[in-house]
Amino acid sequence: MNRVVLCLSRAIARVTGSALGPYQTAVVRIGFAATWLLFLLREYPHRQELYGPDGPWDFGLAQRLTADNHAFSALLASDGQAFFEAFYLLAVLTSVLLLVGWRTRTMSVLFMVGVLSLQNRSVFVGDGGDNVLHLMSFYLVFTRCGQVWSLDARRAARARAEQERRPGADLVGPALWAFIGVLLVAAALTGRSGGGWLVPAVLWGAWAGAALRWAVGRWARTAEPRILLDVVADVLHNGALFVIMAEACLIYATAGWYKIQGSRWQDGTAVYYPLHLDYFSPWPALADLLSANGTLVLLVTYGTVIVQVAFPFTLFNRRVKNVLLAAMMTEHAVIAVVLGLPFFSLAMIAADSVFLPTAFLLWLGGRAARARHRVLRRGAPDLPAARSPEADEQPRVGFGA
């Protein structure tokens, strides 16, 4: 009995004492922000037809649909052209800032608003990757996804090194808070909160939480209020991280079990057919080459089902899980090229990244840092090293003396 109590107390301390998976959540943040950013940039010339007020799914149809399903979309606050252009550019900007990790708490909220608003404006645009991005953008709001690999982490490390513990000195945070507060109040007063109650409640909760955290950091005389807020933030982060992992497992489990029920998946020919659809054949020659080998089609068909069904059950075996994870990421990379679904594949790879081992992420981060250092060093001019005044008084020796 004492052992059970001890294990339970350790688990509670671990969940409430720290934000788990900092590198995994950072990769998820970077992956989904990059996916949405690339999608917005690629579709920028076609933004009017996809989400604009003059698109086939016009403003009136979108209003009628959201009135029935209570979906959130800030784009339904106005059908003006200037408002749409400003909102689209804001969605691009928030994706960039979330990608680099600048004010991640605020940017994750604005990122969610951009994703939900554009996708719910035209619900018939996109593929399965949009559904994953739709869900993950909501979950990211509750995570502390800027602990590492972000400008926020660099700023926090610099502040600790300089021993500058002055929360009231930050002017950008209160300015963003005030700006978002004005928008929320204006939306509430005009009745244009976007439909439904869940997303506006999250927005108001995040806004009030930011104000409370700033006030505690500025005026609290003891450390207990800050510790309490950190515990609440850690619990929300760990809960959201668990939901993200469960969502990814649910996606693969349901996809795998539904495939088992299909006759084409049972006889091993299911992969053959999408390779010969014009919509999913950007490289017809490559599709013909892959589908020409019946054994390869059979192995890929059965292998896809096996991996998807088995993956949730391998989470307790690290080695098997890593092998299947690599197989699934490779499969999505192939889908991106062969079937012409890059954003669906990027969204799924970003969701899969939550299961990557920390040691691999640290190795990957070290390689990226060294590569960045070499690039910056190659582009910087070679300057002579600084010398002390005492060194100038000594005779010069060596080459060029």
mmCIF file of N, CA and C in Angstrom, residues 88-134:
data_model
loop_
_atom_site.group_PDB
_atom_site.id
_atom_site.type_symbol
_atom_site.label_atom_id
_atom_site.label_comp_id
_atom_site.label_asym_id
_atom_site.label_seq_id
_atom_site.Cartn_x
_atom_site.Cartn_y
_atom_site.Cartn_z
ATOM 1 N N TYR A 88 -6.142 37.982 -43.435
ATOM 2 C CA TYR A 88 -5.278 36.985 -44.064
ATOM 3 C C TYR A 88 -3.814 37.288 -43.771
ATOM 4 N N LEU A 89 -3.428 38.547 -43.875
ATOM 5 C CA LEU A 89 -2.047 38.927 -43.566
ATOM 6 C C LEU A 89 -1.744 38.708 -42.087
ATOM 7 N N LEU A 90 -2.728 38.936 -41.212
ATOM 8 C CA LEU A 90 -2.528 38.677 -39.783
ATOM 9 C C LEU A 90 -2.320 37.190 -39.527
ATOM 10 N N ALA A 91 -3.046 36.337 -40.252
ATOM 11 C CA ALA A 91 -2.856 34.894 -40.104
ATOM 12 C C ALA A 91 -1.458 34.482 -40.528
ATOM 13 N N VAL A 92 -0.948 35.072 -41.602
ATOM 14 C CA VAL A 92 0.423 34.785 -42.044
ATOM 15 C C VAL A 92 1.419 35.255 -40.992
ATOM 16 N N LEU A 93 1.214 36.453 -40.459
ATOM 17 C CA LEU A 93 2.153 37.010 -39.473
ATOM 18 C C LEU A 93 2.175 36.190 -38.196
ATOM 19 N N THR A 94 1.021 35.796 -37.702
ATOM 20 C CA THR A 94 0.990 35.003 -36.473
ATOM 21 C C THR A 94 1.624 33.633 -36.677
ATOM 22 N N SER A 95 1.516 33.073 -37.878
ATOM 23 C CA SER A 95 2.172 31.795 -38.154
ATOM 24 C C SER A 95 3.686 31.945 -38.097
ATOM 25 N N VAL A 96 4.191 33.033 -38.657
ATOM 26 C CA VAL A 96 5.635 33.280 -38.620
ATOM 27 C C VAL A 96 6.113 33.469 -37.186
ATOM 28 N N LEU A 97 5.387 34.263 -36.413
ATOM 29 C CA LEU A 97 5.803 34.544 -35.038
ATOM 30 C C LEU A 97 5.687 33.314 -34.150
ATOM 31 N N LEU A 98 4.674 32.488 -34.376
ATOM 32 C CA LEU A 98 4.591 31.235 -33.608
ATOM 33 C C LEU A 98 5.698 30.277 -34.017
ATOM 34 N N LEU A 99 6.059 30.277 -35.276
ATOM 35 C CA LEU A 99 7.132 29.410 -35.752
ATOM 36 C C LEU A 99 8.450 29.730 -35.058
ATOM 37 N N VAL A 100 8.773 31.008 -34.931
ATOM 38 C CA VAL A 100 10.035 31.403 -34.289
ATOM 39 C C VAL A 100 9.898 31.495 -32.770
ATOM 40 N N GLY A 101 8.682 31.369 -32.247
ATOM 41 C CA GLY A 101 8.492 31.362 -30.805
ATOM 42 C C GLY A 101 8.563 32.724 -30.160
ATOM 43 N N TRP A 102 7.973 33.729 -30.784
ATOM 44 C CA TRP A 102 7.920 35.071 -30.203
ATOM 45 C C TRP A 102 6.555 35.267 -29.543
ATOM 46 N N ARG A 103 6.572 35.462 -28.226
ATOM 47 C CA ARG A 103 5.330 35.629 -27.451
ATOM 48 C C ARG A 103 4.380 34.463 -27.745
ATOM 49 N N THR A 104 4.863 33.257 -27.477
ATOM 50 C CA THR A 104 4.125 32.064 -27.890
ATOM 51 C C THR A 104 2.757 31.950 -27.226
ATOM 52 N N ARG A 105 2.625 32.443 -26.001
ATOM 53 C CA ARG A 105 1.306 32.369 -25.358
ATOM 54 C C ARG A 105 0.267 33.144 -26.156
ATOM 55 N N THR A 106 0.619 34.347 -26.574
ATOM 56 C CA THR A 106 -0.314 35.174 -27.330
ATOM 57 C C THR A 106 -0.451 34.684 -28.760
ATOM 58 N N MET A 107 0.689 34.332 -29.377
ATOM 59 C CA MET A 107 0.647 33.910 -30.772
ATOM 60 C C MET A 107 -0.098 32.594 -30.954
ATOM 61 N N SER A 108 -0.042 31.700 -29.969
ATOM 62 C CA SER A 108 -0.787 30.450 -30.096
ATOM 63 C C SER A 108 -2.293 30.717 -30.122
ATOM 64 N N VAL A 109 -2.738 31.703 -29.351
ATOM 65 C CA VAL A 109 -4.164 32.066 -29.366
ATOM 66 C C VAL A 109 -4.544 32.679 -30.711
ATOM 67 N N LEU A 110 -3.734 33.624 -31.196
ATOM 68 C CA LEU A 110 -4.028 34.246 -32.484
ATOM 69 C C LEU A 110 -3.904 33.244 -33.630
ATOM 70 N N PHE A 111 -2.968 32.307 -33.506
ATOM 71 C CA PHE A 111 -2.831 31.249 -34.510
ATOM 72 C C PHE A 111 -4.100 30.406 -34.573
ATOM 73 N N MET A 112 -4.645 30.048 -33.417
ATOM 74 C CA MET A 112 -5.890 29.291 -33.382
ATOM 75 C C MET A 112 -7.020 30.074 -34.035
ATOM 76 N N VAL A 113 -7.105 31.363 -33.747
ATOM 77 C CA VAL A 113 -8.156 32.192 -34.337
ATOM 78 C C VAL A 113 -8.037 32.212 -35.857
ATOM 79 N N GLY A 114 -6.801 32.328 -36.356
ATOM 80 C CA GLY A 114 -6.604 32.349 -37.799
ATOM 81 C C GLY A 114 -6.988 31.033 -38.453
ATOM 82 N N VAL A 115 -6.572 29.920 -37.858
ATOM 83 C CA VAL A 115 -6.876 28.611 -38.436
ATOM 84 C C VAL A 115 -8.378 28.351 -38.430
ATOM 85 N N LEU A 116 -9.013 28.522 -37.284
ATOM 86 C CA LEU A 116 -10.440 28.233 -37.188
ATOM 87 C C LEU A 116 -11.264 29.166 -38.073
ATOM 88 N N SER A 117 -10.891 30.434 -38.129
ATOM 89 C CA SER A 117 -11.673 31.397 -38.895
ATOM 90 C C SER A 117 -11.627 31.106 -40.381
ATOM 91 N N LEU A 118 -10.444 30.832 -40.909
ATOM 92 C CA LEU A 118 -10.329 30.571 -42.340
ATOM 93 C C LEU A 118 -10.950 29.224 -42.711
ATOM 94 N N GLN A 119 -10.696 28.205 -41.920
ATOM 95 C CA GLN A 119 -11.248 26.892 -42.262
ATOM 96 C C GLN A 119 -12.764 26.858 -42.129
ATOM 97 N N ASN A 120 -13.318 27.497 -41.117
ATOM 98 C CA ASN A 120 -14.773 27.505 -40.954
ATOM 99 C C ASN A 120 -15.455 28.484 -41.899
ATOM 100 N N ARG A 121 -14.689 29.364 -42.517
ATOM 101 C CA ARG A 121 -15.270 30.271 -43.511
ATOM 102 C C ARG A 121 -15.664 29.503 -44.771
ATOM 103 N N SER A 122 -14.826 28.535 -45.181
ATOM 104 C CA SER A 122 -15.119 27.705 -46.347
ATOM 105 C C SER A 122 -14.809 26.261 -45.964
ATOM 106 N N VAL A 123 -15.824 25.544 -45.537
ATOM 107 C CA VAL A 123 -15.616 24.221 -44.946
ATOM 108 C C VAL A 123 -15.295 23.160 -45.987
ATOM 109 N N PHE A 124 -15.530 23.442 -47.268
ATOM 110 C CA PHE A 124 -15.300 22.438 -48.300
ATOM 111 C C PHE A 124 -13.916 22.568 -48.931
ATOM 112 N N VAL A 125 -13.069 23.388 -48.357
ATOM 113 C CA VAL A 125 -11.705 23.556 -48.855
ATOM 114 C C VAL A 125 -10.763 22.750 -47.972
ATOM 115 N N GLY A 126 -9.888 21.952 -48.588
ATOM 116 C CA GLY A 126 -8.888 21.233 -47.812
ATOM 117 C C GLY A 126 -9.090 19.736 -47.853
ATOM 118 N N ASP A 127 -8.280 19.067 -47.026
ATOM 119 C CA ASP A 127 -8.316 17.607 -46.965
ATOM 120 C C ASP A 127 -8.209 17.184 -45.508
ATOM 121 N N GLY A 128 -7.810 15.927 -45.263
ATOM 122 C CA GLY A 128 -7.723 15.438 -43.895
ATOM 123 C C GLY A 128 -6.704 16.178 -43.050
ATOM 124 N N GLY A 129 -5.678 16.729 -43.683
ATOM 125 C CA GLY A 129 -4.694 17.487 -42.924
ATOM 126 C C GLY A 129 -5.281 18.717 -42.272
ATOM 127 N N ASP A 130 -6.289 19.323 -42.889
ATOM 128 C CA ASP A 130 -6.942 20.487 -42.298
ATOM 129 C C ASP A 130 -7.649 20.118 -41.002
ATOM 130 N N ASN A 131 -8.230 18.931 -40.945
ATOM 131 C CA ASN A 131 -8.890 18.505 -39.711
ATOM 132 C C ASN A 131 -7.892 18.350 -38.575
ATOM 133 N N VAL A 132 -6.719 17.781 -38.881
ATOM 134 C CA VAL A 132 -5.681 17.638 -37.856
ATOM 135 C C VAL A 132 -5.202 19.001 -37.399
ATOM 136 N N LEU A 133 -4.945 19.896 -38.336
ATOM 137 C CA LEU A 133 -4.502 21.246 -37.990
ATOM 138 C C LEU A 133 -5.562 21.987 -37.192
ATOM 139 N N HIS A 134 -6.809 21.775 -37.539
ATOM 140 C CA HIS A 134 -7.934 22.392 -36.841
ATOM 141 C C HIS A 134 -7.914 22.017 -35.353
#
